[in-house]
Amino acid sequence: MSGAAPKRRRVCYVTGTRADWGLMEHSLRTIAAHPGLQLQIIATAAHLNASLGHTIDDIRSAGFRIDRIVDWPELHASPTDVARYTGRAMADIATALEELETDIVLIVGDRVEAFAAAAAGQISGRVVAHVHGGDRAMGQIDDTLRHAISKLAYIHFPATSSSADRLRRLGESAKHIYRIGSPGVEQITAMATPAAQLRKKYPELLPRDFALVVLHPTSPDHRLEQRRAHMLLTNTFAAGVRNASVVYPNNDPGACGIIAAWDLSDDRSRKFRNLPRCDYLGLLGEAAFIIGNSSSGIIEAGSFRTPVINVGER
């Protein structure tokens, strides 16, 4: 009589935005296919918001099962409200992890949802694994949260040698640091929608004849963010591009100002509240340049040799 099969380790990925999901989708498929692992998914925050594309549907349509949904009362809230919602999410995530009997909590980056998951996991006695620790986002709350998450994590998957060194200098054990590169560039060019399909879906966006505009807020002042967004788009067209592919921002405080600017922009702008990652990558590869302050200008654009114009402090 053969012995019982070894228990699979339950790995729970907590996701709050289209961005973190896109970066990790290939890795999550690999986890799900591993015979010694069981993938769990908790979805929260921007994934639940219809104005941002209700991207929880994208997760499901990609063939993944969502094990728990953690409510996030309001997007584009004030910093004080964000702090309250983060606390509530921490409590709800802790409950979900207990119900799911999670062994490892997997998170990426520096957002408040990741911080809530890291705190819930660490305090409840689970292993926290953090992807993209040790990076810098000078002058932003993200910078503080990323390092706080690193201190809550037990296993670290930094993208670069500089980030790995920064984690060691933060006091993290070298034997728990595994430099893996960025998961977001794994098979990135193969994932991109081919040019012929892009032409059918977005005929006005001709190769190297449009700008890809992705701007996220750096201030909770929505009026300031609206002025910045308007100025950015005005100057983008002044540079000579005929069209722009404008992607709506994340859910940080101040985002409603950027949304207002995009809503008021003229018909030279093709506006996307959400884009399938394959289409986003395809457009990134076809754009004359990407402008704004998206991390995809740092992580993904190089794979397509697309020029990047980074604006502001983010």
PDB file of C-alpha atoms in Angstrom:
ATOM      1  CA  MET A   1       0.000   0.000   0.000  1.00  0.00           C
ATOM      2  CA  SER A   2       1.505   3.307  -1.066  1.00  0.00           C
ATOM      3  CA  GLY A   3       1.822   6.182   1.341  1.00  0.00           C
ATOM      4  CA  ALA A   4      -0.389   9.249   1.242  1.00  0.00           C
ATOM      5  CA  ALA A   5       0.458  11.897  -1.314  1.00  0.00           C
ATOM      6  CA  PRO A   6       2.474  14.784   0.167  1.00  0.00           C
ATOM      7  CA  LYS A   7       0.483  17.848   1.044  1.00  0.00           C
ATOM      8  CA  ARG A   8       0.597  20.581  -1.541  1.00  0.00           C
ATOM      9  CA  ARG A   9       1.625  23.988  -0.240  1.00  0.00           C
ATOM     10  CA  ARG A  10      -1.161  26.524  -0.624  1.00  0.00           C
ATOM     11  CA  VAL A  11       0.148  29.726  -2.229  1.00  0.00           C
ATOM     12  CA  CYS A  12      -2.282  32.643  -2.089  1.00  0.00           C
ATOM     13  CA  TYR A  13      -1.727  35.562  -4.443  1.00  0.00           C
ATOM     14  CA  VAL A  14      -3.404  38.805  -3.341  1.00  0.00           C
ATOM     15  CA  THR A  15      -4.104  41.131  -6.267  1.00  0.00           C
ATOM     16  CA  GLY A  16      -5.582  44.619  -6.316  1.00  0.00           C
ATOM     17  CA  THR A  17      -4.937  46.057  -9.788  1.00  0.00           C
ATOM     18  CA  ARG A  18      -4.646  45.143 -13.446  1.00  0.00           C
ATOM     19  CA  ALA A  19      -0.961  46.111 -13.236  1.00  0.00           C
ATOM     20  CA  ASP A  20       0.116  43.632 -10.559  1.00  0.00           C
ATOM     21  CA  TRP A  21      -2.014  40.916 -12.166  1.00  0.00           C
ATOM     22  CA  GLY A  22      -0.424  41.436 -15.568  1.00  0.00           C
ATOM     23  CA  LEU A  23       3.072  41.285 -14.122  1.00  0.00           C
ATOM     24  CA  MET A  24       2.384  37.978 -12.402  1.00  0.00           C
ATOM     25  CA  GLU A  25      -0.011  36.101 -14.684  1.00  0.00           C
ATOM     26  CA  HIS A  26       2.632  33.871 -16.290  1.00  0.00           C
ATOM     27  CA  SER A  27       4.172  33.080 -12.893  1.00  0.00           C
ATOM     28  CA  LEU A  28       0.748  32.251 -11.468  1.00  0.00           C
ATOM     29  CA  ARG A  29       0.096  29.800 -14.285  1.00  0.00           C
ATOM     30  CA  THR A  30       3.397  28.139 -13.460  1.00  0.00           C
ATOM     31  CA  ILE A  31       2.436  27.884  -9.784  1.00  0.00           C
ATOM     32  CA  ALA A  32      -0.968  26.437 -10.672  1.00  0.00           C
ATOM     33  CA  ALA A  33       0.680  23.779 -12.851  1.00  0.00           C
ATOM     34  CA  HIS A  34       3.219  22.714 -10.199  1.00  0.00           C
ATOM     35  CA  PRO A  35       2.321  19.352  -8.623  1.00  0.00           C
ATOM     36  CA  GLY A  36       3.524  20.436  -5.191  1.00  0.00           C
ATOM     37  CA  LEU A  37       1.635  23.730  -5.065  1.00  0.00           C
ATOM     38  CA  GLN A  38      -1.987  24.840  -4.916  1.00  0.00           C
ATOM     39  CA  LEU A  39      -2.724  28.344  -6.197  1.00  0.00           C
ATOM     40  CA  GLN A  40      -5.243  30.504  -4.365  1.00  0.00           C
ATOM     41  CA  ILE A  41      -6.325  34.000  -5.415  1.00  0.00           C
ATOM     42  CA  ILE A  42      -7.758  36.866  -3.382  1.00  0.00           C
ATOM     43  CA  ALA A  43      -8.995  39.824  -5.457  1.00  0.00           C
ATOM     44  CA  THR A  44      -9.697  43.288  -4.084  1.00  0.00           C
ATOM     45  CA  ALA A  45      -9.595  47.061  -4.704  1.00  0.00           C
ATOM     46  CA  ALA A  46      -9.499  48.255  -8.335  1.00  0.00           C
ATOM     47  CA  HIS A  47     -10.434  44.816  -9.696  1.00  0.00           C
ATOM     48  CA  LEU A  48     -13.935  45.329  -8.299  1.00  0.00           C
ATOM     49  CA  ASN A  49     -14.583  48.757  -9.820  1.00  0.00           C
ATOM     50  CA  ALA A  50     -16.690  49.069 -12.976  1.00  0.00           C
ATOM     51  CA  SER A  51     -15.229  52.480 -13.890  1.00  0.00           C
ATOM     52  CA  LEU A  52     -11.799  50.830 -14.163  1.00  0.00           C
ATOM     53  CA  GLY A  53     -13.053  47.975 -16.295  1.00  0.00           C
ATOM     54  CA  HIS A  54     -14.163  45.514 -13.574  1.00  0.00           C
ATOM     55  CA  THR A  55     -10.952  43.603 -14.199  1.00  0.00           C
ATOM     56  CA  ILE A  56     -11.955  40.760 -11.925  1.00  0.00           C
ATOM     57  CA  ASP A  57     -13.756  39.495 -15.046  1.00  0.00           C
ATOM     58  CA  ASP A  58     -10.420  39.406 -16.897  1.00  0.00           C
ATOM     59  CA  ILE A  59      -8.982  37.130 -14.223  1.00  0.00           C
ATOM     60  CA  ARG A  60     -11.867  34.733 -14.569  1.00  0.00           C
ATOM     61  CA  SER A  61     -11.904  34.837 -18.379  1.00  0.00           C
ATOM     62  CA  ALA A  62      -8.194  33.921 -18.310  1.00  0.00           C
ATOM     63  CA  GLY A  63      -9.205  30.648 -16.647  1.00  0.00           C
ATOM     64  CA  PHE A  64      -8.324  31.403 -13.023  1.00  0.00           C
ATOM     65  CA  ARG A  65     -10.577  30.738 -10.049  1.00  0.00           C
ATOM     66  CA  ILE A  66     -10.926  33.523  -7.507  1.00  0.00           C
ATOM     67  CA  ASP A  67     -11.090  32.004  -4.035  1.00  0.00           C
ATOM     68  CA  ARG A  68     -12.078  35.128  -2.109  1.00  0.00           C
ATOM     69  CA  ILE A  69     -13.132  38.704  -2.854  1.00  0.00           C
ATOM     70  CA  VAL A  70     -12.202  41.360  -0.296  1.00  0.00           C
ATOM     71  CA  ASP A  71     -14.342  44.480  -0.503  1.00  0.00           C
ATOM     72  CA  TRP A  72     -12.735  47.883  -0.971  1.00  0.00           C
ATOM     73  CA  PRO A  73     -15.394  50.515  -0.171  1.00  0.00           C
ATOM     74  CA  GLU A  74     -14.344  53.359  -2.483  1.00  0.00           C
ATOM     75  CA  LEU A  75     -11.727  54.144  -5.080  1.00  0.00           C
ATOM     76  CA  HIS A  76     -10.114  57.572  -5.533  1.00  0.00           C
ATOM     77  CA  ALA A  77     -10.615  58.236  -1.815  1.00  0.00           C
ATOM     78  CA  SER A  78      -8.728  60.633   0.448  1.00  0.00           C
ATOM     79  CA  PRO A  79      -5.479  59.464   2.061  1.00  0.00           C
ATOM     80  CA  THR A  80      -7.248  59.137   5.411  1.00  0.00           C
ATOM     81  CA  ASP A  81      -9.958  56.971   3.901  1.00  0.00           C
ATOM     82  CA  VAL A  82      -7.335  54.859   2.122  1.00  0.00           C
ATOM     83  CA  ALA A  83      -5.740  54.215   5.526  1.00  0.00           C
ATOM     84  CA  ARG A  84      -9.119  53.114   6.917  1.00  0.00           C
ATOM     85  CA  TYR A  85      -9.832  50.841   3.960  1.00  0.00           C
ATOM     86  CA  THR A  86      -6.382  49.308   4.247  1.00  0.00           C
ATOM     87  CA  GLY A  87      -7.077  48.396   7.865  1.00  0.00           C
ATOM     88  CA  ARG A  88     -10.404  46.824   6.968  1.00  0.00           C
ATOM     89  CA  ALA A  89      -8.807  44.897   4.123  1.00  0.00           C
ATOM     90  CA  MET A  90      -6.097  43.605   6.449  1.00  0.00           C
ATOM     91  CA  ALA A  91      -8.759  42.152   8.755  1.00  0.00           C
ATOM     92  CA  ASP A  92     -10.735  40.619   5.882  1.00  0.00           C
ATOM     93  CA  ILE A  93      -7.620  39.158   4.246  1.00  0.00           C
ATOM     94  CA  ALA A  94      -6.576  37.609   7.573  1.00  0.00           C
ATOM     95  CA  THR A  95      -9.987  35.910   7.788  1.00  0.00           C
ATOM     96  CA  ALA A  96      -9.729  34.686   4.199  1.00  0.00           C
ATOM     97  CA  LEU A  97      -6.238  33.263   4.749  1.00  0.00           C
ATOM     98  CA  GLU A  98      -7.489  31.345   7.771  1.00  0.00           C
ATOM     99  CA  GLU A  99     -10.487  29.949   5.877  1.00  0.00           C
ATOM    100  CA  LEU A 100      -8.312  28.952   2.930  1.00  0.00           C
ATOM    101  CA  GLU A 101      -5.633  27.443   5.231  1.00  0.00           C
ATOM    102  CA  THR A 102      -3.003  29.346   3.261  1.00  0.00           C
ATOM    103  CA  ASP A 103       0.660  28.460   3.753  1.00  0.00           C
ATOM    104  CA  ILE A 104       2.350  31.197   1.697  1.00  0.00           C
ATOM    105  CA  VAL A 105       1.066  34.705   0.955  1.00  0.00           C
ATOM    106  CA  LEU A 106       2.443  35.970  -2.360  1.00  0.00           C
ATOM    107  CA  ILE A 107       2.432  39.684  -3.161  1.00  0.00           C
ATOM    108  CA  VAL A 108       4.133  42.043  -5.570  1.00  0.00           C
ATOM    109  CA  GLY A 109       5.225  45.646  -5.398  1.00  0.00           C
ATOM    110  CA  ASP A 110       4.287  48.455  -3.095  1.00  0.00           C
ATOM    111  CA  ARG A 111       0.576  49.150  -3.059  1.00  0.00           C
ATOM    112  CA  VAL A 112      -1.676  49.422  -0.022  1.00  0.00           C
ATOM    113  CA  GLU A 113      -3.447  46.158  -0.879  1.00  0.00           C
ATOM    114  CA  ALA A 114      -0.084  44.370  -0.851  1.00  0.00           C
ATOM    115  CA  PHE A 115       0.773  45.986   2.470  1.00  0.00           C
ATOM    116  CA  ALA A 116      -2.548  44.823   3.964  1.00  0.00           C
ATOM    117  CA  ALA A 117      -1.892  41.288   2.724  1.00  0.00           C
ATOM    118  CA  ALA A 118       1.693  41.258   4.017  1.00  0.00           C
ATOM    119  CA  ALA A 119       0.645  42.459   7.466  1.00  0.00           C
ATOM    120  CA  ALA A 120      -2.236  39.979   7.642  1.00  0.00           C
ATOM    121  CA  GLY A 121      -0.005  37.117   6.559  1.00  0.00           C
ATOM    122  CA  GLN A 122       2.962  37.886   8.773  1.00  0.00           C
ATOM    123  CA  ILE A 123       0.974  38.551  11.945  1.00  0.00           C
ATOM    124  CA  SER A 124      -1.132  35.408  11.433  1.00  0.00           C
ATOM    125  CA  GLY A 125       2.025  33.303  11.236  1.00  0.00           C
ATOM    126  CA  ARG A 126       2.210  32.604   7.518  1.00  0.00           C
ATOM    127  CA  VAL A 127       5.151  32.862   5.165  1.00  0.00           C
ATOM    128  CA  VAL A 128       5.052  36.082   3.159  1.00  0.00           C
ATOM    129  CA  ALA A 129       6.828  36.086  -0.220  1.00  0.00           C
ATOM    130  CA  HIS A 130       7.446  39.480  -1.834  1.00  0.00           C
ATOM    131  CA  VAL A 131       8.206  40.130  -5.503  1.00  0.00           C
ATOM    132  CA  HIS A 132       9.936  43.384  -6.549  1.00  0.00           C
ATOM    133  CA  GLY A 133      11.183  44.294  -3.105  1.00  0.00           C
ATOM    134  CA  GLY A 134      14.140  46.648  -2.800  1.00  0.00           C
ATOM    135  CA  ASP A 135      13.111  48.892  -5.706  1.00  0.00           C
ATOM    136  CA  ARG A 136      12.859  52.649  -5.258  1.00  0.00           C
ATOM    137  CA  ALA A 137      10.054  55.124  -5.950  1.00  0.00           C
ATOM    138  CA  MET A 138      11.625  58.295  -4.629  1.00  0.00           C
ATOM    139  CA  GLY A 139       9.317  60.754  -2.920  1.00  0.00           C
ATOM    140  CA  GLN A 140       6.219  58.548  -3.043  1.00  0.00           C
ATOM    141  CA  ILE A 141       4.307  56.690  -0.328  1.00  0.00           C
ATOM    142  CA  ASP A 142       4.958  53.592  -2.456  1.00  0.00           C
ATOM    143  CA  ASP A 143       8.630  53.784  -1.492  1.00  0.00           C
ATOM    144  CA  THR A 144       7.798  53.571   2.213  1.00  0.00           C
ATOM    145  CA  LEU A 145       5.223  50.825   1.726  1.00  0.00           C
ATOM    146  CA  ARG A 146       7.544  48.712  -0.411  1.00  0.00           C
ATOM    147  CA  HIS A 147      10.236  48.695   2.282  1.00  0.00           C
ATOM    148  CA  ALA A 148       7.632  48.066   5.000  1.00  0.00           C
ATOM    149  CA  ILE A 149       6.388  45.063   3.024  1.00  0.00           C
ATOM    150  CA  SER A 150       9.957  43.804   2.713  1.00  0.00           C
ATOM    151  CA  LYS A 151      10.319  43.884   6.502  1.00  0.00           C
ATOM    152  CA  LEU A 152       7.103  41.868   6.822  1.00  0.00           C
ATOM    153  CA  ALA A 153       8.204  39.317   4.218  1.00  0.00           C
ATOM    154  CA  TYR A 154      10.272  36.164   4.808  1.00  0.00           C
ATOM    155  CA  ILE A 155      11.124  35.322   1.189  1.00  0.00           C
ATOM    156  CA  HIS A 156      12.245  37.983  -1.275  1.00  0.00           C
ATOM    157  CA  PHE A 157      12.243  37.926  -5.076  1.00  0.00           C
ATOM    158  CA  PRO A 158      13.948  41.179  -6.158  1.00  0.00           C
ATOM    159  CA  ALA A 159      14.320  42.040  -9.823  1.00  0.00           C
ATOM    160  CA  THR A 160      17.841  43.506  -9.870  1.00  0.00           C
ATOM    161  CA  SER A 161      21.158  43.139  -8.095  1.00  0.00           C
ATOM    162  CA  SER A 162      20.773  46.688  -6.735  1.00  0.00           C
ATOM    163  CA  SER A 163      17.403  45.818  -5.251  1.00  0.00           C
ATOM    164  CA  ALA A 164      18.805  42.608  -3.746  1.00  0.00           C
ATOM    165  CA  ASP A 165      21.670  44.584  -2.206  1.00  0.00           C
ATOM    166  CA  ARG A 166      19.238  47.123  -0.796  1.00  0.00           C
ATOM    167  CA  LEU A 167      17.275  44.305   0.877  1.00  0.00           C
ATOM    168  CA  ARG A 168      20.456  42.986   2.469  1.00  0.00           C
ATOM    169  CA  ARG A 169      21.236  46.465   3.768  1.00  0.00           C
ATOM    170  CA  LEU A 170      17.717  46.614   5.205  1.00  0.00           C
ATOM    171  CA  GLY A 171      18.755  43.613   7.310  1.00  0.00           C
ATOM    172  CA  GLU A 172      17.066  40.827   5.358  1.00  0.00           C
ATOM    173  CA  SER A 173      18.781  37.433   5.375  1.00  0.00           C
ATOM    174  CA  ALA A 174      20.807  36.781   2.222  1.00  0.00           C
ATOM    175  CA  LYS A 175      19.693  33.130   2.162  1.00  0.00           C
ATOM    176  CA  HIS A 176      16.071  34.241   1.734  1.00  0.00           C
ATOM    177  CA  ILE A 177      16.795  36.623  -1.171  1.00  0.00           C
ATOM    178  CA  TYR A 178      16.450  35.199  -4.692  1.00  0.00           C
ATOM    179  CA  ARG A 179      17.162  37.602  -7.555  1.00  0.00           C
ATOM    180  CA  ILE A 180      14.819  36.494 -10.341  1.00  0.00           C
ATOM    181  CA  GLY A 181      14.449  39.506 -12.635  1.00  0.00           C
ATOM    182  CA  SER A 182      11.008  40.939 -13.316  1.00  0.00           C
ATOM    183  CA  PRO A 183       8.247  38.333 -13.845  1.00  0.00           C
ATOM    184  CA  GLY A 184       6.507  40.878 -16.067  1.00  0.00           C
ATOM    185  CA  VAL A 185       8.980  40.363 -18.911  1.00  0.00           C
ATOM    186  CA  GLU A 186       8.647  36.576 -19.018  1.00  0.00           C
ATOM    187  CA  GLN A 187       7.532  35.670 -22.565  1.00  0.00           C
ATOM    188  CA  ILE A 188       6.504  39.290 -23.018  1.00  0.00           C
ATOM    189  CA  THR A 189       6.937  39.567 -26.772  1.00  0.00           C
ATOM    190  CA  ALA A 190       5.097  36.302 -27.373  1.00  0.00           C
ATOM    191  CA  MET A 191       2.167  37.538 -25.269  1.00  0.00           C
ATOM    192  CA  ALA A 192       1.747  40.777 -27.257  1.00  0.00           C
ATOM    193  CA  THR A 193      -1.169  40.938 -29.686  1.00  0.00           C
ATOM    194  CA  PRO A 194       0.237  40.699 -33.246  1.00  0.00           C
ATOM    195  CA  ALA A 195       0.277  43.868 -35.357  1.00  0.00           C
ATOM    196  CA  ALA A 196      -2.305  42.564 -37.847  1.00  0.00           C
ATOM    197  CA  GLN A 197      -4.833  41.978 -35.070  1.00  0.00           C
ATOM    198  CA  LEU A 198      -4.137  45.402 -33.561  1.00  0.00           C
ATOM    199  CA  ARG A 199      -4.898  47.040 -36.942  1.00  0.00           C
ATOM    200  CA  LYS A 200      -8.334  45.403 -36.963  1.00  0.00           C
ATOM    201  CA  LYS A 201      -9.163  46.380 -33.390  1.00  0.00           C
ATOM    202  CA  TYR A 202      -7.627  49.869 -33.350  1.00  0.00           C
ATOM    203  CA  PRO A 203      -7.357  51.026 -36.991  1.00  0.00           C
ATOM    204  CA  GLU A 204      -6.641  54.656 -36.080  1.00  0.00           C
ATOM    205  CA  LEU A 205      -3.498  53.703 -34.119  1.00  0.00           C
ATOM    206  CA  LEU A 206      -0.945  53.291 -36.885  1.00  0.00           C
ATOM    207  CA  PRO A 207       2.546  51.951 -36.104  1.00  0.00           C
ATOM    208  CA  ARG A 208       4.903  54.626 -34.707  1.00  0.00           C
ATOM    209  CA  ASP A 209       2.225  57.256 -35.329  1.00  0.00           C
ATOM    210  CA  PHE A 210       0.659  57.403 -31.874  1.00  0.00           C
ATOM    211  CA  ALA A 211       1.750  57.991 -28.298  1.00  0.00           C
ATOM    212  CA  LEU A 212       0.899  55.613 -25.477  1.00  0.00           C
ATOM    213  CA  VAL A 213      -0.087  57.817 -22.521  1.00  0.00           C
ATOM    214  CA  VAL A 214      -0.168  56.292 -19.033  1.00  0.00           C
ATOM    215  CA  LEU A 215      -0.244  58.706 -16.102  1.00  0.00           C
ATOM    216  CA  HIS A 216      -0.806  57.880 -12.422  1.00  0.00           C
ATOM    217  CA  PRO A 217      -1.365  60.442  -9.631  1.00  0.00           C
ATOM    218  CA  THR A 218       1.415  61.587  -7.330  1.00  0.00           C
ATOM    219  CA  SER A 219      -0.717  64.038  -5.342  1.00  0.00           C
ATOM    220  CA  PRO A 220      -4.142  63.687  -3.674  1.00  0.00           C
ATOM    221  CA  ASP A 221      -5.093  67.104  -5.126  1.00  0.00           C
ATOM    222  CA  HIS A 222      -7.384  66.164  -7.997  1.00  0.00           C
ATOM    223  CA  ARG A 223      -7.356  69.675  -9.481  1.00  0.00           C
ATOM    224  CA  LEU A 224      -3.565  69.620  -9.662  1.00  0.00           C
ATOM    225  CA  GLU A 225      -3.634  66.174 -11.236  1.00  0.00           C
ATOM    226  CA  GLN A 226      -6.195  67.289 -13.813  1.00  0.00           C
ATOM    227  CA  ARG A 227      -3.997  70.260 -14.807  1.00  0.00           C
ATOM    228  CA  ARG A 228      -0.947  68.014 -15.074  1.00  0.00           C
ATOM    229  CA  ALA A 229      -2.790  65.482 -17.210  1.00  0.00           C
ATOM    230  CA  HIS A 230      -4.177  68.162 -19.520  1.00  0.00           C
ATOM    231  CA  MET A 231      -0.715  69.706 -19.908  1.00  0.00           C
ATOM    232  CA  LEU A 232       0.831  66.303 -20.635  1.00  0.00           C
ATOM    233  CA  LEU A 233      -1.648  65.442 -23.373  1.00  0.00           C
ATOM    234  CA  THR A 234      -1.525  68.939 -24.902  1.00  0.00           C
ATOM    235  CA  ASN A 235       2.248  68.809 -25.180  1.00  0.00           C
ATOM    236  CA  THR A 236       2.177  65.253 -26.495  1.00  0.00           C
ATOM    237  CA  PHE A 237       0.094  66.378 -29.466  1.00  0.00           C
ATOM    238  CA  ALA A 238       2.280  69.475 -29.842  1.00  0.00           C
ATOM    239  CA  ALA A 239       5.218  67.112 -30.407  1.00  0.00           C
ATOM    240  CA  GLY A 240       3.634  66.015 -33.671  1.00  0.00           C
ATOM    241  CA  VAL A 241       1.883  62.714 -32.957  1.00  0.00           C
ATOM    242  CA  ARG A 242      -1.533  62.482 -34.567  1.00  0.00           C
ATOM    243  CA  ASN A 243      -3.211  60.156 -32.096  1.00  0.00           C
ATOM    244  CA  ALA A 244      -2.835  58.954 -28.529  1.00  0.00           C
ATOM    245  CA  SER A 245      -3.720  55.739 -26.787  1.00  0.00           C
ATOM    246  CA  VAL A 246      -4.691  56.938 -23.304  1.00  0.00           C
ATOM    247  CA  VAL A 247      -4.925  54.400 -20.481  1.00  0.00           C
ATOM    248  CA  TYR A 248      -6.817  55.401 -17.348  1.00  0.00           C
ATOM    249  CA  PRO A 249      -4.866  55.628 -14.063  1.00  0.00           C
ATOM    250  CA  ASN A 250      -4.691  53.451 -10.977  1.00  0.00           C
ATOM    251  CA  ASN A 251      -6.898  54.089  -7.953  1.00  0.00           C
ATOM    252  CA  ASP A 252      -4.509  56.226  -5.880  1.00  0.00           C
ATOM    253  CA  PRO A 253      -5.762  59.498  -4.328  1.00  0.00           C
ATOM    254  CA  GLY A 254      -5.883  62.169  -7.016  1.00  0.00           C
ATOM    255  CA  ALA A 255      -6.744  59.751  -9.820  1.00  0.00           C
ATOM    256  CA  CYS A 256     -10.172  61.316 -10.358  1.00  0.00           C
ATOM    257  CA  GLY A 257      -8.427  64.461 -11.623  1.00  0.00           C
ATOM    258  CA  ILE A 258      -6.578  62.508 -14.314  1.00  0.00           C
ATOM    259  CA  ILE A 259      -9.789  60.700 -15.235  1.00  0.00           C
ATOM    260  CA  ALA A 260     -11.552  64.059 -15.625  1.00  0.00           C
ATOM    261  CA  ALA A 261      -8.812  65.255 -17.984  1.00  0.00           C
ATOM    262  CA  TRP A 262      -9.043  62.107 -20.103  1.00  0.00           C
ATOM    263  CA  ASP A 263     -12.846  62.289 -20.195  1.00  0.00           C
ATOM    264  CA  LEU A 264     -12.613  65.852 -21.555  1.00  0.00           C
ATOM    265  CA  SER A 265      -9.949  65.076 -24.161  1.00  0.00           C
ATOM    266  CA  ASP A 266     -10.816  65.261 -27.871  1.00  0.00           C
ATOM    267  CA  ASP A 267     -11.272  62.491 -30.416  1.00  0.00           C
ATOM    268  CA  ARG A 268      -7.561  62.271 -31.166  1.00  0.00           C
ATOM    269  CA  SER A 269      -7.357  60.231 -27.966  1.00  0.00           C
ATOM    270  CA  ARG A 270      -8.435  56.592 -27.965  1.00  0.00           C
ATOM    271  CA  LYS A 271      -9.341  56.115 -24.304  1.00  0.00           C
ATOM    272  CA  PHE A 272      -9.122  52.828 -22.446  1.00  0.00           C
ATOM    273  CA  ARG A 273     -10.467  52.300 -18.944  1.00  0.00           C
ATOM    274  CA  ASN A 274      -8.866  48.914 -19.171  1.00  0.00           C
ATOM    275  CA  LEU A 275      -6.897  47.013 -21.785  1.00  0.00           C
ATOM    276  CA  PRO A 276      -6.240  43.281 -21.985  1.00  0.00           C
ATOM    277  CA  ARG A 277      -2.564  42.840 -21.190  1.00  0.00           C
ATOM    278  CA  CYS A 278      -1.877  41.279 -24.575  1.00  0.00           C
ATOM    279  CA  ASP A 279      -3.325  44.346 -26.332  1.00  0.00           C
ATOM    280  CA  TYR A 280      -1.468  46.725 -24.027  1.00  0.00           C
ATOM    281  CA  LEU A 281       1.813  45.014 -24.822  1.00  0.00           C
ATOM    282  CA  GLY A 282       1.019  45.069 -28.520  1.00  0.00           C
ATOM    283  CA  LEU A 283       0.316  48.801 -28.422  1.00  0.00           C
ATOM    284  CA  LEU A 284       3.442  49.357 -26.343  1.00  0.00           C
ATOM    285  CA  GLY A 285       5.428  47.711 -29.102  1.00  0.00           C
ATOM    286  CA  GLU A 286       3.740  49.757 -31.854  1.00  0.00           C
ATOM    287  CA  ALA A 287       3.778  53.194 -30.169  1.00  0.00           C
ATOM    288  CA  ALA A 288       6.074  56.008 -31.228  1.00  0.00           C
ATOM    289  CA  PHE A 289       6.818  56.380 -27.517  1.00  0.00           C
ATOM    290  CA  ILE A 290       5.245  55.877 -24.105  1.00  0.00           C
ATOM    291  CA  ILE A 291       4.849  59.008 -21.979  1.00  0.00           C
ATOM    292  CA  GLY A 292       3.752  59.456 -18.364  1.00  0.00           C
ATOM    293  CA  ASN A 293       4.948  57.716 -15.235  1.00  0.00           C
ATOM    294  CA  SER A 294       4.005  54.058 -15.592  1.00  0.00           C
ATOM    295  CA  SER A 295       6.385  51.384 -14.355  1.00  0.00           C
ATOM    296  CA  SER A 296       5.881  49.677 -17.716  1.00  0.00           C
ATOM    297  CA  GLY A 297       8.173  52.342 -19.128  1.00  0.00           C
ATOM    298  CA  ILE A 298      10.917  50.875 -16.953  1.00  0.00           C
ATOM    299  CA  ILE A 299      10.016  47.184 -16.934  1.00  0.00           C
ATOM    300  CA  GLU A 300       8.333  46.299 -20.224  1.00  0.00           C
ATOM    301  CA  ALA A 301       9.159  49.002 -22.793  1.00  0.00           C
ATOM    302  CA  GLY A 302      12.766  47.903 -23.241  1.00  0.00           C
ATOM    303  CA  SER A 303      11.686  44.522 -24.594  1.00  0.00           C
ATOM    304  CA  PHE A 304      10.053  46.344 -27.517  1.00  0.00           C
ATOM    305  CA  ARG A 305      12.711  49.053 -27.881  1.00  0.00           C
ATOM    306  CA  THR A 306      10.001  51.668 -27.425  1.00  0.00           C
ATOM    307  CA  PRO A 307      11.276  55.120 -26.355  1.00  0.00           C
ATOM    308  CA  VAL A 308      10.134  56.283 -22.906  1.00  0.00           C
ATOM    309  CA  ILE A 309       9.441  59.809 -21.667  1.00  0.00           C
ATOM    310  CA  ASN A 310       9.075  59.743 -17.892  1.00  0.00           C
ATOM    311  CA  VAL A 311       7.337  62.791 -16.433  1.00  0.00           C
ATOM    312  CA  GLY A 312       7.431  64.007 -12.841  1.00  0.00           C
ATOM    313  CA  GLU A 313       8.707  62.444  -9.639  1.00  0.00           C
ATOM    314  CA  ARG A 314       7.093  58.988  -9.761  1.00  0.00           C
TER     315      ARG A 314
END
